[in-house]
Amino acid sequence: MGGDHAPQAEIDGALAAARDLGVRIALVGQPDKLEPELRRCGWHHQGDRGIEIVEAPEVVRMDEPAAIAVRRKKRSSLRVAIKLVAEGHADGFVTAGNTGAAMATAMMVLGTLPGVDRPALAALIPTRAGRPTLLLDVGANSDCKPTHLAQFAIMGDAYARAVLGIERPTVGLMSIGEEEVKGNELTKEAFALLRELEQINFVGNVEGRDVFTGAVDIIITDGFTGNVMLKLSEGLSEMMIALIRRELSASVITRTGAMLARPAFRRIKRQLDYAEIGGAPLLGVRGVVMIAHGSSSARAIRNAIRNARDFVLNAANEKIERNIATALLDRKEVSGAAVE
Amino acid sequence: MGGDHAPQAEIDGALAAARDLGVRIALVGQPDKLEPELRRCGWHHQGDRGIEIVEAPEVVRMDEPAAIAVRRKKRSSLRVAIKLVAEGHADGFVTAGNTGAAMATAMMVLGTLPGVDRPALAALIPTRAGRPTLLLDVGANSDCKPTHLAQFAIMGDAYARAVLGIERPTVGLMSIGEEEVKGNELTKEAFALLRELEQINFVGNVEGRDVFTGAVDIIITDGFTGNVMLKLSEGLSEMMIALIRRELSASVITRTGAMLARPAFRRIKRQLDYAEIGGAPLLGVRGVVMIAHGSSSARAIRNAIRNARDFVLNAANEKIERNIATALLDRKEVSGAAVE
C-alpha cells in the first residue's frame, strides 16, 4: 500500500513476477483498494494467477515518522506483511513504502541474525564498468562503530558471492584519500579491522570518484554517508538529465539532433535505470527484506521480487550467518592472544 | 609549481589575471622552470606585465603526504608563497597544488582568525537554478564537533554576503531527512546550535537530492561528508559524460544527431564547468587562501585569482571575524543565563 504509485505498480509488478518468476505473491493491504484493481487485470479469486490478498486495514504513509508508525499502527500492511515472513508464511518481503518504517519494523519483528549488531541496507549503484557496485550501509544506521562497518563488509561479501555470483568480490572502504591514514576516526579504525578479516578481499580505501568507475565490487560506509551519497547521485543525475533536456530543446537544430540521438539516450537511460536493479536488501535481519524505491514502477517491483527470490533460493542469510560466526571466532582468537 | 598542468596553466592564468583584473602576481617556484615559459609568453623582466618571480627551490608533489611535506620542505613554493601572505608582501595566495599540504601549511603559517577553531574549505557547486550553492566543509576537517559546524555556518554566511553578494543567504544543514530528528549525532546537535544563531538564516536540514536544485545558498557539513560529496559528484558527472559520448558515437545516425546537438552540449558543459568557478576559499585562516582543483586550466587559475581578489577587496575576513565575535558574545550571554 505504501509506494508512490501504490497499489497499481505493486499489483502489476506482482502479476508479472508471478507469471515470469515462478513465485506466489501475497498482496498485503486493504482488500477494497486491491480487489477492484486486481479484477481489472483479469484476476478472479484468491490464488488466481499466483496472487492472493492478505488483509491489513492500516497504511503507513510515506512521510510518516518511522517511530510513530511502528508504535501506533500495529495492523499496517507493512507490519502484517513482515509478520508473514516472521511466522514462516512467506519467504520474503518486498516494499516500495516508507523506508524508515520498513527497516524499523523489520528489525523489531524479525530481529537480527546471530552475531549481527546492526542490519545494513545495501544498494546496487550503476557504474561505468557495466556491472554495478554494492554500497552499504545506505541508511539503516546514522551512527556507526568500526565493528559495525566490519560486519557490513562480511554481510556484503556473503551477499555478493551468494546472490550476485561474484566469486571473490573486492571490498573498499569509503574514505577521502587512498592512504590508510586518510579519513575520519571511524574509517581509520574500521580500516584496521577490515585488514584483519581474512575471509574478505579488502583492497583499502576508495574515494568518491571511484564509486562510478566500478573499481571495486563492494563499498563499505556508515549509513549517514551512504544515504547522502545515494540521494546526491540521484539529484545530480536528475539535474544533468533536466539540463540536457532543456538545452537540447533550445533550437530546431539541437531538437533535430536530439531526435536522431534518441536511441543513444534510451540506452543511457537503461544503463542508469534503478528500475532494472529493483530493490535493496536489508542485510542482517532474520528474514528476506527487499526495499524498493518509493517511486518504483511495475518493472522495478517485479525486479525487486526477483531479487527477493534470488536471496531466498541462494540461502544468502545462512551464508551471512556462517561468515559472521567465522569472523567472531577469528576475533576471539586474536583478542584472546592479546589479553594473555 | 604544484598543479597537474604546472607551471604552464599557472603562468597563463597569472598573465590573464594581471592583464584583465588589475592585480599583480608573484609566481613562486623554481626560476629555471618559470623563466623560460614566461619569456616564451613575451615576458622580459621582473614586474613586466605585472608578473614577478619569487624563488622557492622545493616542490610539494601532488601525492605527497601533507604532514611530511609540511615538516620537511621548509622552502617549498607552497610555504614560501604562504609566508608572503603572512608577512604582508601578498594579499592572497592561490594554488592548484596538493590540497592537504596547502591547508596544513596555511593553518600553521597563518593561524586562524580569532574565535575560529577550525578553518573550512568552501566549494561552489553548480546547480539547476543557475546560481551555485556554497558547500562547506569539503575536506579541511575529517572529524567535526557541532560547534565547528556552527562556525562554518557563520563563516559561509559572511563569505556569501561579502563576496558572492547574496543579501540574506539561506543556510541548510546536510542530513538524511528534513525533520529535525533525522541525521546522526553530529547533525542533531548542530541543528540545535544553528537554530539559535540569530545572525544566519537557517532553514533546517537538506538532503542529498536538494544540493543540485539550488534550494539553499549555503550547505553546512563536516569535512568527511563534504569531501565524499564533492568527489562523488565529480565521478558521476564524468561517468555520465563518458556514457553519453560512448552511446552517441555508436551509429552514424546518433553521431549525426550529436553533431547537430553540439551547441547544446557546449552550453551544458559551460554550466557544469568547475573552471568557471575557479577556486575554493579556505575560510577562517588569517589571510586569503584560494584552493583550485589540481587539474585547473589557465582559465580556472585566472578565475581563482579573481576569487582571491574579490575576497581581499570585500574584506571578507574582517566580516568573518566580526560575525564570529558577535556569535561568541551571544553564546556567552545564553550560557551565562543558563549557569545562573
XYZ file of C-alpha atoms in Angstrom:
680
model
C 0.000 0.000 0.000
C 2.976 2.271 0.548
C 4.795 3.319 -2.635
C 4.218 6.482 -4.635
C 2.311 4.522 -7.310
C 0.574 2.084 -4.938
C -1.265 -0.105 -5.327
C -1.174 -0.129 -9.144
C 2.598 -0.530 -9.615
C 2.674 -3.185 -6.869
C -0.200 -5.149 -8.452
C 1.237 -5.014 -11.964
C 4.693 -5.904 -10.692
C 3.334 -8.796 -8.622
C 1.345 -10.179 -11.588
C 4.437 -10.005 -13.803
C 6.578 -11.685 -11.139
C 4.051 -14.461 -10.541
C 3.828 -15.076 -14.298
C 7.577 -14.916 -15.097
C 9.489 -15.932 -11.987
C 7.699 -18.981 -10.584
C 6.766 -17.254 -7.333
C 3.473 -16.886 -5.467
C 2.602 -13.465 -4.098
C 0.554 -12.327 -1.122
C -0.528 -8.730 -1.649
C -0.943 -7.270 1.827
C -3.288 -4.304 2.253
C -6.839 -3.035 2.088
C -8.955 -5.505 0.066
C -11.347 -2.773 -1.132
C -8.387 -0.997 -2.761
C -6.651 -4.131 -4.046
C -9.552 -6.269 -5.308
C -11.034 -3.930 -7.929
C -7.573 -3.247 -9.401
C -6.752 -6.945 -9.454
C -10.080 -7.863 -11.085
C -9.442 -5.250 -13.750
C -6.263 -7.203 -14.555
C -8.283 -10.395 -15.032
C -7.817 -11.845 -11.539
C -10.858 -13.704 -10.179
C -10.266 -15.393 -6.829
C -7.688 -15.993 -4.067
C -4.715 -17.827 -5.581
C -5.709 -16.989 -9.164
C -2.604 -16.256 -11.242
C -0.445 -16.936 -8.177
C -1.817 -13.919 -6.301
C -3.752 -13.755 -3.075
C -4.804 -10.854 -0.885
C -3.952 -10.717 2.815
C -5.937 -8.105 4.703
C -4.274 -5.253 6.591
C -6.522 -2.299 7.457
C -3.874 0.382 8.162
C -1.403 2.134 5.871
C 1.914 3.796 6.816
C 2.211 6.987 4.792
C 5.453 7.890 3.021
C 6.093 10.979 5.142
C 5.118 9.455 8.472
C 7.877 9.353 11.156
C 9.055 5.741 11.412
C 8.962 5.629 15.214
C 5.324 6.697 15.373
C 4.263 4.343 12.564
C 5.899 1.398 14.295
C 4.415 2.185 17.686
C 0.867 3.108 16.681
C -0.026 1.146 13.550
C 0.005 -2.452 14.666
C -2.195 -3.528 11.752
C -0.378 -1.704 8.940
C 0.249 -3.531 5.667
C 3.975 -3.177 6.452
C 3.737 -4.949 9.760
C 1.265 -7.617 8.682
C 3.495 -8.461 5.681
C 6.663 -8.687 7.792
C 4.817 -10.916 10.281
C 4.053 -13.278 7.389
C 7.815 -13.655 6.990
C 8.451 -13.953 10.743
C 5.839 -16.709 11.039
C 7.067 -18.627 8.032
C 4.047 -17.954 5.804
C 6.176 -16.002 3.337
C 9.806 -16.440 2.281
C 10.485 -12.767 1.715
C 9.046 -9.249 1.905
C 9.148 -6.517 -0.733
C 8.073 -2.890 -0.231
C 8.236 0.451 -2.005
C 6.755 2.162 1.033
C 8.221 4.244 3.862
C 11.858 3.029 4.093
C 12.454 4.134 7.675
C 9.284 2.446 8.908
C 10.015 -0.721 6.904
C 13.521 -1.017 8.374
C 12.383 -0.295 11.929
C 9.507 -2.780 11.684
C 11.736 -5.458 10.153
C 14.307 -5.089 12.925
C 11.634 -5.233 15.596
C 9.551 -8.085 14.218
C 12.307 -10.230 12.678
C 15.298 -9.361 14.851
C 18.881 -9.678 13.666
C 20.873 -12.744 12.649
C 23.143 -14.161 15.391
C 26.314 -12.086 15.690
C 24.911 -9.121 13.747
C 24.680 -5.920 15.800
C 23.091 -3.761 13.117
C 21.421 -4.620 9.812
C 22.536 -2.612 6.765
C 20.709 -1.505 3.655
C 22.703 -2.455 0.550
C 22.082 -0.604 -2.721
C 23.407 -1.512 -6.154
C 24.922 1.511 -7.920
C 25.264 1.517 -11.721
C 28.875 2.038 -12.851
C 30.814 2.828 -15.981
C 32.177 -0.747 -15.994
C 28.718 -2.125 -16.740
C 28.373 -4.207 -13.599
C 27.050 -2.423 -10.513
C 28.810 -1.785 -7.207
C 27.167 -2.776 -3.926
C 27.135 0.163 -1.493
C 26.263 -0.361 2.171
C 25.013 0.964 4.528
C 22.800 3.464 2.685
C 20.636 4.487 5.608
C 19.858 1.906 8.276
C 22.390 3.333 10.789
C 23.180 7.044 11.063
C 25.921 6.490 13.636
C 28.232 3.524 13.261
C 31.101 1.981 15.182
C 34.103 0.401 13.422
C 32.824 -3.110 14.279
C 29.544 -2.311 12.519
C 31.453 -1.452 9.355
C 33.377 -4.729 9.640
C 30.058 -6.595 9.911
C 28.709 -4.715 6.876
C 31.754 -5.917 4.943
C 31.155 -9.545 5.917
C 27.452 -9.314 5.044
C 28.083 -7.527 1.761
C 30.708 -10.085 0.832
C 28.379 -13.009 1.585
C 25.549 -11.406 -0.396
C 27.755 -10.607 -3.397
C 29.016 -14.207 -3.519
C 25.688 -15.914 -2.861
C 23.262 -13.739 -4.825
C 25.286 -11.654 -7.280
C 27.524 -14.599 -8.142
C 30.820 -12.730 -7.739
C 33.483 -15.236 -6.847
C 35.935 -13.212 -4.781
C 34.403 -9.751 -4.513
C 36.720 -6.819 -3.814
C 35.779 -4.670 -0.811
C 36.675 -0.986 -0.485
C 36.197 1.384 2.451
C 34.663 4.758 1.596
C 37.096 7.482 2.617
C 38.676 10.736 1.480
C 42.071 9.514 0.341
C 43.628 6.234 -0.652
C 46.242 6.033 2.085
C 45.398 4.245 5.322
C 45.939 7.439 7.336
C 43.285 9.354 5.371
C 39.723 9.528 6.628
C 37.917 10.190 9.882
C 38.227 8.380 13.227
C 35.615 5.854 12.154
C 37.207 4.888 8.852
C 40.711 4.760 10.309
C 39.636 2.267 12.968
C 37.472 0.348 10.504
C 40.434 0.113 8.104
C 42.449 -1.714 10.764
C 39.585 -4.170 11.405
C 38.889 -4.811 7.716
C 42.532 -5.513 7.011
C 42.462 -8.306 9.587
C 39.359 -10.002 8.166
C 40.927 -12.782 6.156
C 37.658 -14.008 4.680
C 37.121 -10.832 2.640
C 39.187 -9.366 -0.170
C 39.778 -5.898 1.310
C 41.536 -3.565 -1.125
C 41.759 -0.437 1.042
C 40.164 2.990 0.888
C 38.163 4.218 -2.088
C 37.188 7.812 -2.835
C 34.012 9.410 -4.140
C 35.293 9.434 -7.672
C 35.952 5.661 -7.634
C 32.307 4.802 -6.958
C 31.143 5.034 -10.563
C 34.189 3.515 -12.199
C 33.281 0.070 -10.863
C 36.788 -0.221 -9.385
C 35.523 -2.411 -6.525
C 32.555 -4.759 -6.102
C 31.543 -3.615 -2.626
C 31.911 -0.253 -0.883
C 31.506 -0.026 2.892
C 30.370 3.152 4.637
C 28.240 4.354 7.541
C 24.517 4.861 6.926
C 24.711 8.652 7.074
C 27.406 8.974 4.414
C 25.833 6.202 2.309
C 22.426 7.836 2.371
C 23.883 11.223 1.433
C 25.779 9.529 -1.426
C 22.686 7.775 -2.747
C 20.458 10.852 -2.688
C 23.203 13.117 -4.024
C 23.719 10.793 -7.007
C 20.003 10.765 -7.664
C 19.868 14.567 -7.512
C 22.850 15.039 -9.789
C 21.574 12.572 -12.411
C 18.233 14.358 -12.389
C 19.904 17.747 -12.769
C 22.037 16.568 -15.673
C 19.061 14.999 -17.447
C 16.983 18.154 -16.914
C 19.862 20.290 -18.204
C 20.328 18.102 -21.291
C 16.582 18.154 -21.974
C 16.388 21.949 -21.631
C 19.431 22.673 -23.766
C 18.504 20.159 -26.472
C 15.075 21.719 -26.902
C 16.548 25.224 -27.288
C 16.636 25.331 -31.109
C 15.298 23.465 -34.138
C 18.775 22.188 -34.947
C 19.522 20.822 -31.494
C 15.988 19.354 -31.365
C 16.654 17.547 -34.640
C 19.966 16.341 -33.266
C 18.255 15.100 -30.120
C 15.687 13.206 -32.197
C 18.394 11.424 -34.168
C 20.315 10.672 -30.997
C 17.245 9.227 -29.265
C 18.362 5.557 -29.430
C 21.589 6.533 -27.674
C 19.701 8.360 -24.921
C 17.412 5.366 -24.491
C 20.426 3.102 -23.972
C 21.932 5.565 -21.475
C 18.690 5.696 -19.541
C 18.561 1.923 -19.372
C 22.112 1.745 -18.035
C 21.379 4.240 -15.266
C 17.917 2.898 -14.531
C 17.270 1.981 -10.931
C 14.132 0.075 -12.041
C 16.400 -2.533 -13.638
C 18.085 -3.073 -10.304
C 14.847 -3.451 -8.363
C 15.280 -3.359 -4.606
C 17.951 -3.011 -1.934
C 18.222 -5.892 0.543
C 18.247 -5.170 4.267
C 21.146 -7.418 5.243
C 21.418 -8.892 8.722
C 17.759 -9.382 9.694
C 16.254 -12.864 10.250
C 14.353 -12.972 7.014
C 14.427 -11.590 3.497
C 13.528 -7.887 3.243
C 13.834 -6.013 -0.031
C 13.382 -2.219 -0.037
C 12.413 -0.714 -3.386
C 12.484 2.984 -4.280
C 9.327 4.916 -3.364
C 8.756 5.833 -6.992
C 9.118 2.211 -8.186
C 7.395 1.308 -11.439
C 5.767 -2.084 -12.015
C 9.045 -3.239 -13.575
C 11.033 -2.115 -10.546
C 8.619 -4.021 -8.280
C 8.903 -7.133 -10.451
C 12.695 -6.917 -10.292
C 12.658 -6.356 -6.529
C 10.589 -9.541 -6.218
C 13.173 -11.298 -8.388
C 15.919 -10.043 -6.040
C 13.975 -11.382 -3.042
C 13.513 -14.749 -4.784
C 17.244 -14.957 -5.592
C 18.049 -14.059 -1.994
C 15.869 -16.950 -0.771
C 16.979 -19.527 -3.368
C 20.651 -18.825 -2.705
C 20.205 -19.091 1.059
C 22.068 -15.817 1.498
C 21.123 -15.460 5.156
C 22.671 -18.811 6.044
C 25.885 -17.688 4.402
C 25.843 -14.324 6.179
C 25.270 -16.115 9.482
C 28.085 -18.571 8.845
C 30.559 -15.877 7.807
C 29.725 -13.668 10.758
C 30.260 -16.644 13.057
C 33.650 -17.395 11.486
C 34.735 -13.779 11.907
C 33.679 -13.779 15.544
C 35.737 -16.904 16.060
C 38.756 -15.287 14.427
C 38.370 -12.194 16.518
C 38.097 -14.179 19.726
C 41.398 -15.894 18.983
C 43.068 -12.607 18.179
C 41.796 -10.733 21.210
C 42.406 -13.774 23.440
C 46.062 -13.746 22.453
C 46.212 -10.017 23.063
C 44.767 -10.365 26.558
C 47.173 -13.121 27.599
C 54.666 24.542 -9.088
C 52.046 22.130 -7.806
C 49.082 21.615 -10.144
C 48.665 18.846 -12.716
C 49.433 21.315 -15.531
C 52.069 23.345 -13.663
C 53.672 25.630 -14.361
C 52.081 26.333 -17.770
C 48.448 26.681 -16.608
C 49.587 28.805 -13.651
C 51.671 31.102 -15.868
C 48.946 31.549 -18.482
C 46.331 32.088 -15.789
C 48.530 34.611 -13.968
C 49.219 36.555 -17.181
C 45.494 36.682 -17.977
C 44.662 37.799 -14.436
C 47.346 40.522 -14.420
C 46.066 41.762 -17.775
C 42.307 41.644 -17.037
C 41.848 42.039 -13.306
C 44.179 44.817 -12.201
C 46.247 42.594 -9.955
C 49.991 41.989 -9.657
C 51.196 38.413 -9.372
C 54.224 36.846 -7.709
C 54.847 33.431 -9.242
C 56.548 31.396 -6.529
C 58.739 28.476 -7.607
C 61.870 27.357 -9.394
C 63.111 30.214 -11.615
C 64.714 27.814 -14.120
C 61.280 26.279 -14.734
C 59.299 29.523 -14.654
C 61.532 31.938 -16.575
C 61.750 30.126 -19.921
C 57.971 29.621 -20.002
C 57.343 33.246 -19.068
C 59.773 34.501 -21.702
C 58.032 32.386 -24.305
C 54.869 34.349 -23.434
C 56.679 37.640 -24.119
C 57.692 38.431 -20.533
C 61.093 40.113 -20.180
C 61.964 41.180 -16.632
C 60.715 41.231 -13.027
C 57.479 43.219 -12.874
C 56.922 43.046 -16.627
C 53.197 42.578 -17.382
C 52.514 42.656 -13.651
C 54.397 39.413 -13.054
C 57.455 38.725 -10.933
C 59.167 35.510 -9.897
C 59.852 34.697 -6.247
C 62.297 31.862 -5.797
C 61.424 28.670 -3.929
C 63.693 25.707 -4.574
C 61.441 22.850 -3.349
C 58.195 21.465 -4.729
C 55.464 19.555 -2.854
C 54.267 16.761 -5.120
C 50.554 16.102 -5.570
C 50.700 12.651 -3.967
C 52.975 13.599 -1.074
C 51.518 13.133 2.450
C 50.699 16.601 3.790
C 52.295 16.051 7.194
C 55.645 15.084 5.699
C 55.593 17.925 3.156
C 54.892 20.461 5.906
C 57.578 19.131 8.214
C 60.389 18.518 5.720
C 60.045 21.020 2.892
C 60.629 24.372 4.551
C 61.497 26.011 1.244
C 58.645 24.652 -0.885
C 56.829 27.012 -3.254
C 53.715 26.393 -1.128
C 55.340 27.557 2.067
C 57.279 30.462 0.572
C 54.087 31.747 -1.081
C 52.023 31.497 2.110
C 54.783 33.296 4.005
C 54.455 36.173 1.519
C 50.849 36.486 2.731
C 51.774 36.095 6.409
C 54.403 38.840 6.117
C 52.146 41.223 4.214
C 54.015 41.044 0.893
C 50.986 39.490 -0.803
C 47.262 39.989 -0.230
C 46.259 36.446 -1.134
C 47.522 33.023 -2.129
C 46.253 30.788 -4.955
C 47.301 27.175 -5.565
C 46.301 24.198 -7.695
C 48.800 22.022 -5.854
C 48.489 19.437 -3.078
C 45.309 20.468 -1.209
C 46.146 18.733 2.059
C 49.615 20.277 2.205
C 48.269 23.715 1.256
C 45.659 23.628 4.026
C 48.091 22.323 6.643
C 50.731 24.911 5.717
C 48.181 27.747 5.696
C 46.925 26.785 9.141
C 50.445 26.555 10.521
C 51.915 29.674 8.940
C 48.861 31.969 9.039
C 46.949 30.620 12.031
C 43.200 31.015 12.440
C 41.091 34.138 12.866
C 40.155 34.975 16.488
C 37.279 32.767 17.641
C 37.671 30.249 14.816
C 38.575 26.751 15.988
C 38.874 25.143 12.560
C 39.130 26.642 9.078
C 36.801 25.188 6.430
C 37.201 24.707 2.707
C 34.174 26.130 0.867
C 33.367 24.920 -2.655
C 30.827 26.386 -5.054
C 28.613 23.682 -6.596
C 26.782 24.343 -9.883
C 23.006 23.913 -9.551
C 19.946 23.628 -11.737
C 18.832 27.088 -10.565
C 21.773 28.721 -12.349
C 23.410 30.206 -9.288
C 25.771 27.936 -7.377
C 25.462 26.654 -3.811
C 28.321 27.093 -1.331
C 29.190 23.765 0.312
C 31.469 23.655 3.373
C 33.497 21.980 4.741
C 34.690 19.929 1.768
C 37.794 18.493 3.335
C 39.686 20.589 5.896
C 38.308 18.642 8.911
C 37.534 14.917 8.799
C 36.072 14.890 12.296
C 33.925 17.799 13.434
C 32.118 18.857 16.580
C 28.726 20.622 16.469
C 30.376 23.968 17.361
C 32.648 23.617 14.331
C 29.601 23.267 12.095
C 28.096 26.369 13.695
C 31.317 28.284 12.953
C 31.273 27.021 9.361
C 27.757 28.437 9.038
C 28.843 31.852 10.315
C 31.891 31.906 8.032
C 29.937 30.710 4.999
C 27.254 33.305 5.655
C 29.815 36.128 5.940
C 31.554 34.991 2.746
C 28.309 34.673 0.769
C 27.248 38.179 1.803
C 30.638 39.867 1.367
C 31.988 38.156 -1.742
C 29.069 36.475 -3.527
C 26.791 39.453 -2.881
C 23.854 37.425 -1.539
C 21.874 39.631 0.786
C 20.370 37.185 3.255
C 21.731 33.784 2.259
C 19.779 30.708 3.291
C 21.746 28.094 5.240
C 20.897 24.380 5.228
C 22.414 21.539 7.248
C 23.345 18.421 5.260
C 21.410 15.490 6.657
C 19.391 12.430 5.676
C 15.870 13.705 6.228
C 14.162 17.055 6.547
C 12.876 16.672 10.080
C 14.995 17.883 12.975
C 15.184 14.365 14.436
C 16.753 12.935 11.276
C 20.520 12.651 10.953
C 23.443 11.487 13.051
C 24.563 12.638 16.496
C 26.636 15.419 14.951
C 23.884 16.905 12.787
C 21.258 16.652 15.511
C 23.407 18.661 17.923
C 24.474 21.063 15.199
C 20.825 21.629 14.268
C 20.111 22.885 17.787
C 23.088 25.273 17.666
C 22.287 26.592 14.179
C 18.685 27.287 15.119
C 19.897 29.578 17.895
C 22.240 31.614 15.682
C 20.114 34.659 15.009
C 22.577 36.221 12.582
C 22.131 33.471 9.988
C 19.058 32.475 8.016
C 18.962 28.779 8.963
C 16.290 26.853 7.053
C 16.826 23.384 8.529
C 18.086 20.098 7.128
C 18.679 19.493 3.440
C 19.141 16.128 1.729
C 21.455 14.909 -0.984
C 18.878 15.476 -3.675
C 18.449 19.145 -2.686
C 22.080 20.001 -3.381
C 21.708 20.454 -7.129
C 18.318 22.149 -7.110
C 19.833 25.324 -5.649
C 17.224 25.214 -2.879
C 19.602 26.900 -0.413
C 22.581 29.240 -0.794
C 24.856 27.526 1.719
C 25.080 23.896 2.833
C 26.933 23.015 6.036
C 28.550 19.622 6.587
C 31.604 18.000 8.132
C 34.752 17.749 6.004
C 34.482 13.984 5.536
C 30.943 14.048 4.148
C 31.645 17.197 2.127
C 34.740 15.717 0.542
C 32.899 12.498 -0.332
C 30.088 14.611 -1.851
C 32.466 16.678 -3.954
C 34.415 13.730 -5.342
C 31.273 11.642 -5.853
C 29.707 14.432 -7.909
C 32.842 14.712 -9.980
C 32.890 10.953 -10.585
C 29.225 10.781 -11.530
C 29.441 13.728 -13.954
C 32.444 12.089 -15.587
C 30.632 8.756 -15.858
C 27.558 10.365 -17.416
C 29.630 12.321 -19.913
C 31.623 9.192 -20.827
C 28.394 7.217 -21.216
C 26.829 9.898 -23.406
C 29.961 10.096 -25.535
C 30.137 6.318 -25.992
C 26.468 5.881 -26.820
C 26.322 8.858 -29.175
C 29.236 7.532 -31.214
C 27.594 4.099 -31.580
C 25.979 4.675 -35.012
C 26.063 7.090 -37.943
C 22.600 8.356 -37.060
C 23.348 9.071 -33.413
C 26.702 10.600 -34.442
C 24.853 12.951 -36.795
C 22.408 13.759 -34.026
C 25.273 14.505 -31.671
C 26.866 16.825 -34.227
C 23.664 18.819 -34.593
C 23.212 18.924 -30.822
C 26.767 20.150 -30.240
C 25.829 23.760 -29.286
C 23.541 22.363 -26.594
C 26.297 20.139 -25.199
C 28.694 23.075 -25.201
C 26.231 25.116 -23.114
C 25.754 22.194 -20.714
C 29.493 21.817 -20.286
C 29.835 25.510 -19.520
C 27.131 25.335 -16.863
C 28.807 22.413 -15.114
C 32.324 23.707 -15.600
C 34.387 23.988 -12.440
C 36.900 26.159 -14.327
C 34.293 28.938 -14.405
C 34.091 28.819 -10.649
C 37.854 28.958 -10.105
C 38.943 28.176 -6.575
C 37.563 27.289 -3.153
C 38.419 29.665 -0.295
C 39.862 28.276 2.933
C 37.679 30.227 5.354
C 38.872 31.049 8.860
C 42.629 31.479 8.367
C 44.377 34.840 8.886
C 44.838 35.590 5.235
C 43.309 34.855 1.853
C 43.879 31.303 0.614
C 42.227 30.022 -2.541
C 42.484 26.314 -3.389
C 41.974 25.453 -7.065
C 41.382 21.979 -8.499
C 44.563 20.029 -9.262
C 43.602 19.765 -12.918
C 42.942 23.538 -13.223
C 43.256 25.049 -16.673
C 44.664 28.546 -17.238
C 41.087 29.851 -17.156
C 40.425 28.156 -13.817
C 43.618 29.697 -12.404
C 42.637 33.111 -13.686
C 39.211 32.774 -12.076
C 40.717 31.554 -8.802
C 42.872 34.694 -8.782
C 39.714 36.729 -9.399
C 38.078 34.993 -6.412
C 41.116 35.834 -4.255
C 40.992 39.471 -5.412
C 37.262 39.707 -4.612
C 37.912 38.159 -1.206
C 40.513 40.847 -0.475
C 38.574 43.804 -1.916
C 35.435 42.883 0.025
C 37.354 42.491 3.289
C 35.677 39.133 3.834
C 37.988 38.140 6.693
C 37.058 41.221 8.699
C 33.414 40.300 8.314
C 34.026 36.695 9.290
C 35.928 37.883 12.350
C 33.202 40.308 13.345
C 30.406 37.770 12.913
C 32.262 35.090 14.833
C 32.804 37.603 17.652
C 29.100 38.502 17.724
C 28.124 34.845 17.878
C 30.559 34.237 20.725
C 29.047 37.163 22.591
C 25.536 35.774 22.052
C 26.621 32.382 23.242
C 28.224 33.787 26.360
C 25.008 35.561 27.321
C 22.977 32.432 26.705
C 25.262 30.104 28.615
C 25.719 32.677 31.377
C 21.972 32.777 31.921
C 21.866 29.002 31.932
C 24.558 28.796 34.600
C 22.863 31.274 36.918
